[in-house]
Amino acid sequence: MNELVTLKSPLSVNFEVTPLCDLSCRFCFNEEMGYDDKKHPPIGQVISILKEIVRAEVFEIRLFGGEFFVYPQWREVIEAADSMDFFLSFVSNGTHINKEVVQKMKQHRIKNGAISLHGTKLIHENITQVQGSFESVLRGIRLCLDGGLNISILYTLTRENLSFIFETCKWLKENGVDINEINISRLTPYGKAKSDWENNKLSFNDYLSIFPQMERVREELDILASLGDAFPLCLLPKKYHEFVVGCWQGTGFGHIDHMGNVRSCSIAKGSYGNILETPLTEIWTKKLVHFRSLKWLPKKCRNCDDFCGGGCSASRYEGGMYAPDEFIA
Amino acid sequence: MKESFKPKINCRFRIRQDIEEWIGFFETKGVLTFNEVGAFIVEQMIGDKTVKQIGEMVKNNFPDVEEPVNEVISITKQLKEADFF
């Protein structure tokens, strides 16, 4: 029987420093996280959370949001996290990245990050619902690349951009945005995407259609294109298995929000506990026992020799904190 | 491998003791797991000690290890093959 290993704490966490973001992506999973009155957390609270994360000996923090760089004290956060000797990276919508931001990141040993770009101009701006956001994110990506940072593009699938992965990457190459990695994210039934899920959701065949595109991106553009989330490998032709990065939530990866709530996944709802009240090591070792037992997965997954985690546990409608992949019967 | 070789891991890294083993996080490279002796050896690989010197440290700290220098050489070879130097 498969089961997940228990570590004393995550090796890497997404730390959602602020829930606020200045874009309004149509699929945003962060739009129903139960933050009634969204506002930036006080810097003291952010530092307290960092201290708890360091106490649990987490190695890496990915500065996350909302949008991390709209947090007024983002500089202080980077300084504090670096002084605590974390390995740092970031996840951003890219629109606030300027030379000063790049300089500050380099000064504090940040070497890589991920920036969201969901298509070419019309598609991206229709998704973000902010005019000019395409040029802003391109400027941010270029500045990062010019500054020597490794940037991975995050491309969340929607019905609108599903067929344009190759076109988007080709456009980037032709316009001198020399990225070497793109991670495709699954559309999940949380936040805004959930509100009209029957119309928004992607079919299994939709997902199958992205693999030949990723193959072309790799072969013709020399960009490492991958599905950044988990996917049931038993349903996927073997030749595409290497395109699936998979997921290590609940073992080596965790998510901590701006209030200190711990989740195993950045997308799914709920909280296993709050690190301002309970040590992260205690939450991590005691509250995820059922999740790691995999008893919530079908037997065929628990017995599978080619274990993939049962696909994406945040993909099923009304799946709560975790559930079998939407395509697993 | 010469015992005078000074292994120096070519990226920033940290190692922590976990529940069942030691885990090393190597920037841009990934994660490796070790037993206690292996973790101790890797932590010494910052370029200021020879394989022989690290072997002596292993001998002093872990008297039960039978051939400490060979242990260091073995780990050094594995890391070298994985492009850690």
mmCIF file of C-alpha atoms in Angstrom:
data_model
loop_
_atom_site.group_PDB
_atom_site.id
_atom_site.type_symbol
_atom_site.label_atom_id
_atom_site.label_comp_id
_atom_site.label_asym_id
_atom_site.label_seq_id
_atom_site.Cartn_x
_atom_site.Cartn_y
_atom_site.Cartn_z
ATOM 1 C CA MET A 1 0.000 0.000 0.000
ATOM 2 C CA ASN A 2 1.265 3.439 -0.886
ATOM 3 C CA GLU A 3 1.378 6.122 1.721
ATOM 4 C CA LEU A 4 3.103 9.453 2.053
ATOM 5 C CA VAL A 5 6.155 10.021 4.192
ATOM 6 C CA THR A 6 5.929 12.206 7.285
ATOM 7 C CA LEU A 7 8.601 14.856 7.627
ATOM 8 C CA LYS A 8 8.871 17.038 10.700
ATOM 9 C CA SER A 9 8.008 20.103 8.632
ATOM 10 C CA PRO A 10 7.822 21.073 4.963
ATOM 11 C CA LEU A 11 11.088 21.538 3.108
ATOM 12 C CA SER A 12 9.573 24.376 1.112
ATOM 13 C CA VAL A 13 6.560 26.597 1.724
ATOM 14 C CA ASN A 14 4.580 29.084 -0.257
ATOM 15 C CA PHE A 15 4.207 31.959 2.181
ATOM 16 C CA GLU A 16 1.237 34.052 1.186
ATOM 17 C CA VAL A 17 2.502 37.307 2.657
ATOM 18 C CA THR A 18 -0.598 39.235 1.579
ATOM 19 C CA PRO A 19 -3.968 38.141 0.205
ATOM 20 C CA LEU A 20 -4.212 41.289 -1.932
ATOM 21 C CA CYS A 21 -3.522 41.416 -5.647
ATOM 22 C CA ASP A 22 -4.014 44.160 -8.192
ATOM 23 C CA LEU A 23 -5.061 41.833 -11.008
ATOM 24 C CA SER A 24 -8.407 40.118 -11.181
ATOM 25 C CA CYS A 25 -7.782 36.818 -12.922
ATOM 26 C CA ARG A 26 -10.988 35.086 -13.919
ATOM 27 C CA PHE A 27 -9.876 31.766 -12.459
ATOM 28 C CA CYS A 28 -8.243 33.069 -9.283
ATOM 29 C CA PHE A 29 -8.410 30.353 -6.630
ATOM 30 C CA ASN A 30 -7.618 32.873 -3.933
ATOM 31 C CA GLU A 31 -10.946 34.667 -4.183
ATOM 32 C CA GLU A 32 -12.843 32.619 -1.636
ATOM 33 C CA MET A 33 -10.350 31.931 1.047
ATOM 34 C CA GLY A 34 -12.657 33.265 3.719
ATOM 35 C CA TYR A 35 -10.833 36.534 4.180
ATOM 36 C CA ASP A 36 -13.888 38.667 4.828
ATOM 37 C CA ASP A 37 -12.138 41.962 4.904
ATOM 38 C CA LYS A 38 -9.024 41.701 2.807
ATOM 39 C CA LYS A 39 -6.174 43.899 3.909
ATOM 40 C CA HIS A 40 -2.422 43.652 4.231
ATOM 41 C CA PRO A 41 -1.262 42.009 7.456
ATOM 42 C CA PRO A 42 0.902 44.096 9.773
ATOM 43 C CA ILE A 43 4.642 43.601 9.247
ATOM 44 C CA GLY A 44 5.000 42.377 12.839
ATOM 45 C CA GLN A 45 2.655 39.503 12.074
ATOM 46 C CA VAL A 46 4.565 38.624 8.910
ATOM 47 C CA ILE A 47 7.849 38.579 10.839
ATOM 48 C CA SER A 48 6.280 36.449 13.580
ATOM 49 C CA ILE A 49 5.190 33.934 10.950
ATOM 50 C CA LEU A 50 8.687 33.893 9.443
ATOM 51 C CA LYS A 51 10.161 33.216 12.886
ATOM 52 C CA GLU A 52 7.846 30.248 13.325
ATOM 53 C CA ILE A 53 8.769 28.905 9.903
ATOM 54 C CA VAL A 54 12.466 29.166 10.688
ATOM 55 C CA ARG A 55 11.873 27.473 14.046
ATOM 56 C CA ALA A 56 10.492 24.481 12.147
ATOM 57 C CA GLU A 57 13.684 24.378 10.036
ATOM 58 C CA VAL A 58 11.917 24.859 6.731
ATOM 59 C CA PHE A 59 14.589 25.368 4.077
ATOM 60 C CA GLU A 60 12.866 27.379 1.401
ATOM 61 C CA ILE A 61 10.248 30.094 1.229
ATOM 62 C CA ARG A 62 8.508 31.080 -1.963
ATOM 63 C CA LEU A 63 7.196 34.608 -1.452
ATOM 64 C CA PHE A 64 3.594 34.356 -2.546
ATOM 65 C CA GLY A 65 0.256 36.158 -2.577
ATOM 66 C CA GLY A 66 -2.110 37.627 -3.554
ATOM 67 C CA GLU A 67 0.703 39.559 -5.110
ATOM 68 C CA PHE A 68 3.793 39.701 -2.928
ATOM 69 C CA PHE A 69 5.151 42.907 -4.447
ATOM 70 C CA VAL A 70 2.042 44.954 -3.625
ATOM 71 C CA TYR A 71 2.772 44.380 0.047
ATOM 72 C CA PRO A 72 4.003 47.791 1.246
ATOM 73 C CA GLN A 73 6.845 46.309 3.330
ATOM 74 C CA TRP A 74 7.997 43.732 0.774
ATOM 75 C CA ARG A 75 11.576 44.954 1.162
ATOM 76 C CA GLU A 76 11.555 44.334 4.908
ATOM 77 C CA VAL A 77 10.114 40.865 4.346
ATOM 78 C CA ILE A 78 12.917 39.933 1.954
ATOM 79 C CA GLU A 79 15.528 41.357 4.319
ATOM 80 C CA ALA A 80 14.106 39.495 7.307
ATOM 81 C CA ALA A 81 13.718 36.200 5.469
ATOM 82 C CA ASP A 82 17.255 36.397 4.109
ATOM 83 C CA SER A 83 18.645 37.204 7.543
ATOM 84 C CA MET A 84 16.985 33.994 8.750
ATOM 85 C CA ASP A 85 18.971 32.155 6.060
ATOM 86 C CA PHE A 86 16.024 30.869 4.055
ATOM 87 C CA PHE A 87 16.477 29.894 0.455
ATOM 88 C CA LEU A 88 14.180 32.402 -1.222
ATOM 89 C CA SER A 89 12.243 32.540 -4.433
ATOM 90 C CA PHE A 90 9.013 34.222 -5.476
ATOM 91 C CA VAL A 91 5.732 33.763 -7.291
ATOM 92 C CA SER A 92 4.388 36.954 -8.829
ATOM 93 C CA ASN A 93 2.088 38.448 -11.425
ATOM 94 C CA GLY A 94 5.187 40.363 -12.531
ATOM 95 C CA THR A 95 3.551 43.749 -12.938
ATOM 96 C CA HIS A 96 5.416 45.461 -10.091
ATOM 97 C CA ILE A 97 8.864 44.193 -10.902
ATOM 98 C CA ASN A 98 11.220 47.025 -11.746
ATOM 99 C CA LYS A 99 14.979 47.452 -11.559
ATOM 100 C CA GLU A 100 14.879 48.180 -7.850
ATOM 101 C CA VAL A 101 12.909 44.997 -7.178
ATOM 102 C CA VAL A 102 15.361 42.899 -9.184
ATOM 103 C CA GLN A 103 18.321 44.538 -7.450
ATOM 104 C CA LYS A 104 16.802 43.918 -4.038
ATOM 105 C CA MET A 105 16.133 40.281 -4.837
ATOM 106 C CA LYS A 106 19.663 39.698 -6.063
ATOM 107 C CA GLN A 107 21.076 41.476 -3.036
ATOM 108 C CA HIS A 108 19.214 38.959 -0.880
ATOM 109 C CA ARG A 109 20.264 35.834 -2.745
ATOM 110 C CA ILE A 110 17.058 35.248 -4.701
ATOM 111 C CA LYS A 111 18.034 33.378 -7.846
ATOM 112 C CA ASN A 112 14.770 32.251 -9.320
ATOM 113 C CA GLY A 113 11.091 32.891 -9.404
ATOM 114 C CA ALA A 114 7.870 32.193 -11.213
ATOM 115 C CA ILE A 115 5.805 34.799 -13.020
ATOM 116 C CA SER A 116 2.248 34.343 -14.274
ATOM 117 C CA LEU A 117 1.557 34.830 -17.944
ATOM 118 C CA HIS A 118 -1.573 33.272 -19.344
ATOM 119 C CA GLY A 119 -1.297 33.893 -23.062
ATOM 120 C CA THR A 120 -0.574 36.549 -25.625
ATOM 121 C CA LYS A 121 -1.833 40.095 -25.026
ATOM 122 C CA LEU A 122 -5.536 39.725 -25.771
ATOM 123 C CA ILE A 123 -5.883 36.460 -23.904
ATOM 124 C CA HIS A 124 -3.745 37.476 -20.934
ATOM 125 C CA GLU A 125 -5.559 40.759 -20.423
ATOM 126 C CA ASN A 126 -8.955 39.180 -20.856
ATOM 127 C CA ILE A 127 -8.014 36.762 -18.088
ATOM 128 C CA THR A 128 -6.416 39.325 -15.751
ATOM 129 C CA GLN A 129 -9.101 41.916 -16.586
ATOM 130 C CA VAL A 130 -6.503 44.668 -16.418
ATOM 131 C CA GLN A 131 -5.499 46.515 -19.545
ATOM 132 C CA GLY A 132 -1.779 46.960 -19.907
ATOM 133 C CA SER A 133 -1.009 44.020 -17.648
ATOM 134 C CA PHE A 134 0.565 42.120 -20.542
ATOM 135 C CA GLU A 135 3.166 44.831 -21.177
ATOM 136 C CA SER A 136 3.742 45.184 -17.435
ATOM 137 C CA VAL A 137 4.406 41.506 -16.911
ATOM 138 C CA LEU A 138 6.661 41.330 -19.961
ATOM 139 C CA ARG A 139 8.683 44.226 -18.610
ATOM 140 C CA GLY A 140 8.962 42.415 -15.289
ATOM 141 C CA ILE A 141 10.071 39.175 -16.905
ATOM 142 C CA ARG A 142 12.641 40.944 -19.074
ATOM 143 C CA LEU A 143 14.094 42.832 -16.119
ATOM 144 C CA CYS A 144 14.420 39.605 -14.145
ATOM 145 C CA LEU A 145 16.116 37.828 -17.035
ATOM 146 C CA ASP A 146 18.411 40.792 -17.675
ATOM 147 C CA GLY A 147 19.281 40.746 -13.992
ATOM 148 C CA GLY A 148 20.298 37.109 -14.203
ATOM 149 C CA LEU A 149 17.310 35.593 -12.411
ATOM 150 C CA ASN A 150 15.911 32.292 -13.638
ATOM 151 C CA ILE A 151 12.264 32.760 -14.445
ATOM 152 C CA SER A 152 9.650 30.116 -14.966
ATOM 153 C CA ILE A 153 6.391 31.171 -16.590
ATOM 154 C CA LEU A 154 3.201 30.070 -14.846
ATOM 155 C CA TYR A 155 0.403 29.501 -17.320
ATOM 156 C CA THR A 156 -2.930 28.561 -15.792
ATOM 157 C CA LEU A 157 -5.156 26.722 -18.222
ATOM 158 C CA THR A 158 -8.572 28.067 -19.147
ATOM 159 C CA ARG A 159 -10.883 27.336 -22.017
ATOM 160 C CA GLU A 160 -9.615 30.523 -23.577
ATOM 161 C CA ASN A 161 -5.888 29.839 -23.555
ATOM 162 C CA LEU A 162 -5.917 26.050 -23.765
ATOM 163 C CA SER A 163 -4.847 25.972 -27.401
ATOM 164 C CA PHE A 164 -2.296 28.754 -27.246
ATOM 165 C CA ILE A 165 0.562 27.346 -25.197
ATOM 166 C CA PHE A 166 2.826 26.927 -28.188
ATOM 167 C CA GLU A 167 1.780 30.258 -29.714
ATOM 168 C CA THR A 168 2.520 32.078 -26.473
ATOM 169 C CA CYS A 169 5.958 30.514 -26.111
ATOM 170 C CA LYS A 170 6.734 31.181 -29.744
ATOM 171 C CA TRP A 171 5.717 34.806 -29.348
ATOM 172 C CA LEU A 172 8.012 35.141 -26.346
ATOM 173 C CA LYS A 173 10.954 33.666 -28.223
ATOM 174 C CA GLU A 174 10.367 35.832 -31.271
ATOM 175 C CA ASN A 175 10.156 38.924 -29.135
ATOM 176 C CA GLY A 176 13.348 38.355 -27.235
ATOM 177 C CA VAL A 177 11.838 37.122 -23.974
ATOM 178 C CA ASP A 178 14.245 34.283 -23.573
ATOM 179 C CA ILE A 179 12.612 32.085 -20.971
ATOM 180 C CA ASN A 180 13.701 28.501 -20.585
ATOM 181 C CA GLU A 181 10.821 27.061 -18.596
ATOM 182 C CA ILE A 182 7.029 27.177 -18.580
ATOM 183 C CA ASN A 183 4.856 25.423 -16.040
ATOM 184 C CA ILE A 184 1.274 24.784 -16.999
ATOM 185 C CA SER A 185 -1.179 24.782 -14.098
ATOM 186 C CA ARG A 186 -4.480 22.985 -13.945
ATOM 187 C CA LEU A 187 -7.718 24.883 -13.657
ATOM 188 C CA THR A 188 -9.208 24.074 -10.266
ATOM 189 C CA PRO A 189 -12.730 24.560 -8.882
ATOM 190 C CA TYR A 190 -11.878 27.124 -6.237
ATOM 191 C CA GLY A 191 -12.394 30.860 -6.088
ATOM 192 C CA LYS A 192 -13.675 32.531 -9.226
ATOM 193 C CA ALA A 193 -13.320 29.462 -11.427
ATOM 194 C CA LYS A 194 -15.743 27.610 -9.184
ATOM 195 C CA SER A 195 -18.585 30.078 -9.645
ATOM 196 C CA ASP A 196 -19.495 28.759 -13.096
ATOM 197 C CA TRP A 197 -17.585 25.490 -12.984
ATOM 198 C CA GLU A 198 -19.788 23.614 -15.424
ATOM 199 C CA ASN A 199 -18.916 26.151 -18.091
ATOM 200 C CA ASN A 200 -15.363 26.805 -16.967
ATOM 201 C CA LYS A 201 -14.098 23.296 -16.368
ATOM 202 C CA LEU A 202 -11.766 21.528 -18.740
ATOM 203 C CA SER A 203 -12.460 18.042 -20.000
ATOM 204 C CA PHE A 204 -10.042 15.165 -19.966
ATOM 205 C CA ASN A 205 -9.583 15.585 -23.718
ATOM 206 C CA ASP A 206 -8.809 19.257 -23.160
ATOM 207 C CA TYR A 207 -5.963 18.174 -20.919
ATOM 208 C CA LEU A 208 -4.785 15.584 -23.381
ATOM 209 C CA SER A 209 -4.541 18.319 -26.001
ATOM 210 C CA ILE A 210 -1.883 20.237 -24.087
ATOM 211 C CA PHE A 211 0.694 17.460 -24.180
ATOM 212 C CA PRO A 212 1.456 17.610 -27.923
ATOM 213 C CA GLN A 213 1.752 21.379 -27.493
ATOM 214 C CA MET A 214 4.231 20.994 -24.666
ATOM 215 C CA GLU A 215 6.148 18.496 -26.764
ATOM 216 C CA ARG A 216 6.412 21.053 -29.571
ATOM 217 C CA VAL A 217 7.482 23.763 -27.145
ATOM 218 C CA ARG A 218 10.291 21.541 -25.910
ATOM 219 C CA GLU A 219 11.419 20.338 -29.312
ATOM 220 C CA GLU A 220 11.000 23.440 -31.457
ATOM 221 C CA LEU A 221 11.585 26.241 -28.969
ATOM 222 C CA ASP A 222 13.923 24.578 -26.494
ATOM 223 C CA ILE A 223 11.753 25.655 -23.587
ATOM 224 C CA LEU A 224 11.127 23.131 -20.821
ATOM 225 C CA ALA A 225 7.336 22.912 -20.853
ATOM 226 C CA SER A 226 5.716 20.821 -18.129
ATOM 227 C CA LEU A 227 2.421 20.316 -16.392
ATOM 228 C CA GLY A 228 3.328 21.757 -13.019
ATOM 229 C CA ASP A 229 0.554 19.979 -11.153
ATOM 230 C CA ALA A 230 -0.241 16.339 -10.605
ATOM 231 C CA PHE A 231 -2.259 14.348 -13.123
ATOM 232 C CA PRO A 232 -3.379 10.693 -13.057
ATOM 233 C CA LEU A 233 -0.593 8.950 -14.922
ATOM 234 C CA CYS A 234 -2.695 5.819 -15.445
ATOM 235 C CA LEU A 235 -4.899 7.829 -17.800
ATOM 236 C CA LEU A 236 -2.065 9.380 -19.723
ATOM 237 C CA PRO A 237 -0.046 7.833 -22.572
ATOM 238 C CA LYS A 238 3.312 6.718 -21.220
ATOM 239 C CA LYS A 239 5.294 9.029 -23.493
ATOM 240 C CA TYR A 240 3.783 12.024 -21.724
ATOM 241 C CA HIS A 241 4.525 10.935 -18.167
ATOM 242 C CA GLU A 242 7.781 12.867 -18.152
ATOM 243 C CA PHE A 243 5.812 16.057 -18.825
ATOM 244 C CA VAL A 244 4.055 15.835 -15.467
ATOM 245 C CA VAL A 245 5.993 17.419 -12.613
ATOM 246 C CA GLY A 246 3.601 16.124 -9.964
ATOM 247 C CA CYS A 247 3.018 17.433 -6.492
ATOM 248 C CA TRP A 248 4.698 16.958 -3.111
ATOM 249 C CA GLN A 249 2.090 18.678 -0.985
ATOM 250 C CA GLY A 250 1.706 17.474 2.563
ATOM 251 C CA THR A 251 5.165 15.930 2.622
ATOM 252 C CA GLY A 252 7.891 18.317 1.444
ATOM 253 C CA PHE A 253 5.651 21.201 0.464
ATOM 254 C CA GLY A 254 3.202 23.321 2.420
ATOM 255 C CA HIS A 255 1.364 26.607 2.229
ATOM 256 C CA ILE A 256 1.133 29.229 4.948
ATOM 257 C CA ASP A 257 -1.217 32.150 4.600
ATOM 258 C CA HIS A 258 -0.831 35.710 5.869
ATOM 259 C CA MET A 259 -2.568 34.831 9.123
ATOM 260 C CA GLY A 260 -0.351 31.833 9.797
ATOM 261 C CA ASN A 261 -2.809 29.146 8.713
ATOM 262 C CA VAL A 262 -1.215 25.986 7.376
ATOM 263 C CA ARG A 263 -2.427 24.054 4.366
ATOM 264 C CA SER A 264 -0.786 21.349 2.351
ATOM 265 C CA CYS A 265 -1.848 22.924 -0.939
ATOM 266 C CA SER A 266 -1.917 26.549 -2.067
ATOM 267 C CA ILE A 267 -5.245 26.073 -3.816
ATOM 268 C CA ALA A 268 -7.448 23.928 -1.613
ATOM 269 C CA LYS A 269 -9.417 25.325 1.293
ATOM 270 C CA GLY A 270 -9.194 24.950 5.027
ATOM 271 C CA SER A 271 -6.449 24.959 7.620
ATOM 272 C CA TYR A 272 -4.616 22.290 9.573
ATOM 273 C CA GLY A 273 -3.749 24.788 12.258
ATOM 274 C CA ASN A 274 -2.165 28.164 12.838
ATOM 275 C CA ILE A 275 1.560 28.487 13.415
ATOM 276 C CA LEU A 276 1.083 31.547 15.601
ATOM 277 C CA GLU A 277 -0.763 29.254 18.011
ATOM 278 C CA THR A 278 0.784 25.824 17.442
ATOM 279 C CA PRO A 279 4.319 24.976 16.287
ATOM 280 C CA LEU A 280 4.490 24.095 12.609
ATOM 281 C CA THR A 281 6.237 20.815 13.420
ATOM 282 C CA GLU A 282 3.307 19.793 15.614
ATOM 283 C CA ILE A 283 0.757 20.697 12.962
ATOM 284 C CA TRP A 284 2.774 19.011 10.227
ATOM 285 C CA THR A 285 3.354 15.746 12.060
ATOM 286 C CA LYS A 286 -0.042 15.394 13.747
ATOM 287 C CA LYS A 287 -2.716 16.971 11.595
ATOM 288 C CA LEU A 288 -2.018 15.407 8.223
ATOM 289 C CA VAL A 289 -2.088 11.783 9.289
ATOM 290 C CA HIS A 290 -5.287 10.985 7.382
ATOM 291 C CA PHE A 291 -4.124 12.842 4.287
ATOM 292 C CA ARG A 292 -0.847 10.906 4.226
ATOM 293 C CA SER A 293 -2.571 7.581 4.849
ATOM 294 C CA LEU A 294 -4.195 7.999 1.395
ATOM 295 C CA LYS A 295 -7.307 6.258 2.691
ATOM 296 C CA TRP A 296 -9.298 8.876 0.840
ATOM 297 C CA LEU A 297 -7.989 7.561 -2.493
ATOM 298 C CA PRO A 298 -9.473 4.631 -4.425
ATOM 299 C CA LYS A 299 -7.799 1.305 -3.694
ATOM 300 C CA LYS A 300 -6.367 1.116 -7.195
ATOM 301 C CA CYS A 301 -4.339 4.284 -6.475
ATOM 302 C CA ARG A 302 -3.180 3.085 -3.091
ATOM 303 C CA ASN A 303 -1.954 -0.132 -4.665
ATOM 304 C CA CYS A 304 -0.536 1.384 -7.836
ATOM 305 C CA ASP A 305 3.124 0.634 -8.611
ATOM 306 C CA ASP A 306 3.411 3.837 -10.605
ATOM 307 C CA PHE A 307 2.073 6.024 -7.820
ATOM 308 C CA CYS A 308 1.337 9.607 -8.872
ATOM 309 C CA GLY A 309 -0.409 10.773 -5.721
ATOM 310 C CA GLY A 310 -3.803 10.059 -7.215
ATOM 311 C CA GLY A 311 -3.518 13.091 -9.454
ATOM 312 C CA CYS A 312 -4.364 16.577 -8.218
ATOM 313 C CA SER A 313 -6.189 16.581 -4.909
ATOM 314 C CA ALA A 314 -7.500 20.100 -5.557
ATOM 315 C CA SER A 315 -9.104 19.300 -8.902
ATOM 316 C CA ARG A 316 -12.417 17.837 -7.815
ATOM 317 C CA TYR A 317 -15.467 20.066 -7.451
ATOM 318 C CA GLU A 318 -16.433 20.425 -3.781
ATOM 319 C CA GLY A 319 -13.354 18.401 -2.914
ATOM 320 C CA GLY A 320 -12.655 20.340 0.267
ATOM 321 C CA MET A 321 -9.078 20.156 1.518
ATOM 322 C CA TYR A 322 -8.286 17.107 -0.619
ATOM 323 C CA ALA A 323 -10.039 14.562 -2.795
ATOM 324 C CA PRO A 324 -9.176 12.137 -5.592
ATOM 325 C CA ASP A 325 -8.475 13.705 -8.949
ATOM 326 C CA GLU A 326 -11.553 14.815 -10.872
ATOM 327 C CA PHE A 327 -10.724 12.269 -13.586
ATOM 328 C CA ILE A 328 -10.353 9.294 -11.258
ATOM 329 C CA ALA A 329 -13.574 7.354 -10.910
ATOM 330 C CA MET B 1 40.662 9.807 -5.391
ATOM 331 C CA LYS B 2 43.494 11.500 -3.523
ATOM 332 C CA GLU B 3 43.118 11.982 0.181
ATOM 333 C CA SER B 4 44.457 15.502 -0.282
ATOM 334 C CA PHE B 5 41.410 16.497 -2.332
ATOM 335 C CA LYS B 6 39.405 19.275 -0.671
ATOM 336 C CA PRO B 7 35.746 18.699 -1.538
ATOM 337 C CA LYS B 8 33.694 21.851 -1.863
ATOM 338 C CA ILE B 9 30.020 21.641 -2.725
ATOM 339 C CA ASN B 10 29.346 24.144 -5.453
ATOM 340 C CA CYS B 11 26.044 25.515 -4.251
ATOM 341 C CA ARG B 12 24.492 26.907 -1.132
ATOM 342 C CA PHE B 13 23.108 24.101 1.021
ATOM 343 C CA ARG B 14 21.760 23.229 4.419
ATOM 344 C CA ILE B 15 21.096 19.966 6.190
ATOM 345 C CA ARG B 16 18.535 19.272 8.901
ATOM 346 C CA GLN B 17 17.849 16.313 11.105
ATOM 347 C CA ASP B 18 14.393 15.010 10.326
ATOM 348 C CA ILE B 19 12.276 12.274 11.893
ATOM 349 C CA GLU B 20 13.989 9.273 10.341
ATOM 350 C CA GLU B 21 16.983 10.676 8.499
ATOM 351 C CA TRP B 22 18.937 13.784 7.648
ATOM 352 C CA ILE B 23 17.762 15.887 4.724
ATOM 353 C CA GLY B 24 19.980 18.160 2.658
ATOM 354 C CA PHE B 25 18.558 20.997 0.599
ATOM 355 C CA PHE B 26 20.898 22.040 -2.203
ATOM 356 C CA GLU B 27 20.036 25.268 -3.986
ATOM 357 C CA THR B 28 19.018 24.764 -7.626
ATOM 358 C CA LYS B 29 19.903 21.064 -7.363
ATOM 359 C CA GLY B 30 17.360 19.510 -5.058
ATOM 360 C CA VAL B 31 17.099 17.345 -1.993
ATOM 361 C CA LEU B 32 19.255 14.452 -0.776
ATOM 362 C CA THR B 33 18.830 12.266 2.279
ATOM 363 C CA PHE B 34 21.622 10.985 4.501
ATOM 364 C CA ASN B 35 22.257 9.000 7.618
ATOM 365 C CA GLU B 36 23.895 10.818 10.511
ATOM 366 C CA VAL B 37 27.460 10.123 9.407
ATOM 367 C CA GLY B 38 26.732 11.054 5.811
ATOM 368 C CA ALA B 39 25.172 14.330 6.905
ATOM 369 C CA PHE B 40 28.195 15.106 9.064
ATOM 370 C CA ILE B 41 30.558 14.395 6.185
ATOM 371 C CA VAL B 42 28.654 16.512 3.685
ATOM 372 C CA GLU B 43 28.512 19.415 6.122
ATOM 373 C CA GLN B 44 32.334 19.441 6.127
ATOM 374 C CA MET B 45 32.530 19.772 2.349
ATOM 375 C CA ILE B 46 33.027 23.517 2.178
ATOM 376 C CA GLY B 47 36.483 23.436 0.638
ATOM 377 C CA ASP B 48 38.649 23.982 3.712
ATOM 378 C CA LYS B 49 39.346 20.345 4.634
ATOM 379 C CA THR B 50 40.873 17.456 2.758
ATOM 380 C CA VAL B 51 39.235 14.080 2.437
ATOM 381 C CA LYS B 52 41.776 12.794 4.953
ATOM 382 C CA GLN B 53 40.991 15.559 7.448
ATOM 383 C CA ILE B 54 37.277 14.920 7.146
ATOM 384 C CA GLY B 55 37.969 11.224 7.659
ATOM 385 C CA GLU B 56 39.791 12.067 10.882
ATOM 386 C CA MET B 57 36.853 14.141 12.049
ATOM 387 C CA VAL B 58 34.534 11.228 11.322
ATOM 388 C CA LYS B 59 36.825 8.948 13.313
ATOM 389 C CA ASN B 60 36.719 11.304 16.286
ATOM 390 C CA ASN B 61 32.985 11.892 16.200
ATOM 391 C CA PHE B 62 31.801 8.435 15.160
ATOM 392 C CA PRO B 63 34.259 5.872 16.567
ATOM 393 C CA ASP B 64 32.093 2.998 15.319
ATOM 394 C CA VAL B 65 32.708 3.830 11.669
ATOM 395 C CA GLU B 66 35.243 1.234 10.502
ATOM 396 C CA GLU B 67 36.905 2.966 7.565
ATOM 397 C CA PRO B 68 36.161 6.657 7.898
ATOM 398 C CA VAL B 69 38.330 7.858 5.008
ATOM 399 C CA ASN B 70 36.741 5.346 2.670
ATOM 400 C CA GLU B 71 33.344 6.539 3.826
ATOM 401 C CA VAL B 72 34.311 10.098 2.926
ATOM 402 C CA ILE B 73 35.724 8.983 -0.427
ATOM 403 C CA SER B 74 32.564 7.062 -1.232
ATOM 404 C CA ILE B 75 30.312 10.059 -0.575
ATOM 405 C CA THR B 76 32.687 12.392 -2.380
ATOM 406 C CA LYS B 77 32.595 10.183 -5.469
ATOM 407 C CA GLN B 78 28.810 10.038 -5.451
ATOM 408 C CA LEU B 79 28.506 13.787 -5.151
ATOM 409 C CA LYS B 80 31.126 14.314 -7.824
ATOM 410 C CA GLU B 81 29.182 12.133 -10.240
ATOM 411 C CA ALA B 82 26.091 14.182 -9.478
ATOM 412 C CA ASP B 83 27.945 17.428 -10.327
ATOM 413 C CA PHE B 84 28.098 18.767 -6.804
ATOM 414 C CA PHE B 85 31.741 19.886 -7.099
#
